[in-house]
CSV table of C-alpha atoms in Angstrom, one decimal:
chain,number,residue,atom,x,y,z
A,1,MET,CA,101.8,235.5,55.7
A,2,PRO,CA,99.7,237.9,57.8
A,3,GLU,CA,96.0,238.7,56.8
A,4,GLY,CA,96.0,241.5,54.4
A,5,ALA,CA,99.7,241.0,53.2
A,6,ARG,CA,100.8,243.6,50.8
A,7,LEU,CA,103.3,243.3,47.9
A,8,ALA,CA,106.0,244.7,50.2
A,9,ASP,CA,105.3,241.8,52.7
A,10,LEU,CA,105.5,239.2,49.9
A,11,GLU,CA,108.8,240.7,48.7
A,12,ALA,CA,110.3,240.7,52.1
A,13,ALA,CA,109.2,237.1,52.6
A,14,TYR,CA,110.9,236.1,49.3
A,15,LEU,CA,114.1,238.0,50.1
A,16,LEU,CA,114.3,236.3,53.6
A,17,ARG,CA,113.7,232.9,52.0
A,18,GLY,CA,116.4,233.6,49.3
A,19,ALA,CA,118.9,234.6,52.0
A,20,GLN,CA,118.1,231.4,54.0
A,21,ILE,CA,118.6,229.3,50.8
A,22,VAL,CA,122.0,231.0,50.2
A,23,ALA,CA,123.1,230.6,53.7
A,24,CYS,CA,122.1,226.8,53.7
A,25,ASP,CA,123.8,226.2,50.4
A,26,SER,CA,126.9,227.8,51.7
A,27,ALA,CA,126.9,225.8,54.9
A,28,ARG,CA,126.3,222.6,52.9
A,29,ARG,CA,129.2,223.4,50.4
A,30,LEU,CA,131.5,224.2,53.4
A,31,ALA,CA,130.6,220.8,55.1
A,32,VAL,CA,131.3,219.0,51.8
A,33,GLU,CA,134.7,220.7,51.3
A,34,ALA,CA,135.6,219.9,55.0
A,35,LEU,CA,134.6,216.3,54.5
A,36,ILE,CA,136.7,216.0,51.2
A,37,ALA,CA,139.6,217.6,53.0
A,38,GLU,CA,139.3,215.2,55.9
A,39,ARG,CA,139.1,212.1,53.8
A,40,ALA,CA,142.1,213.3,51.8
A,41,MET,CA,144.0,213.9,55.0
A,42,GLN,CA,143.0,210.3,56.2
A,43,ASP,CA,144.1,208.7,52.8
A,44,ARG,CA,147.5,210.5,53.2
A,45,TRP,CA,147.9,209.1,56.7
A,46,ILE,CA,147.0,205.6,55.7
A,47,GLN,CA,149.3,205.8,52.7
A,48,LYS,CA,152.1,207.1,55.0
A,49,GLY,CA,151.4,204.2,57.4
A,50,ARG,CA,151.6,201.6,54.6
A,51,ARG,CA,155.0,203.1,53.4
A,52,GLY,CA,156.4,202.8,56.8
A,53,VAL,CA,155.5,199.1,57.1
A,54,SER,CA,157.6,197.3,54.5
A,55,ALA,CA,157.7,193.6,53.9
A,56,GLY,CA,161.0,192.6,55.1
């Protein structure tokens, strides 16, 4: 904070930090959802491959 910061400066800093936290949390949530979807897609692909290779 700058020397002689006022209440408005502190409020602005808290708002900025809050926005950064929300953006980070949203990005993390999106990354986790993408990872889960990717793993599910891989699992389906593996299962499809196993069904295609029958013991015979």
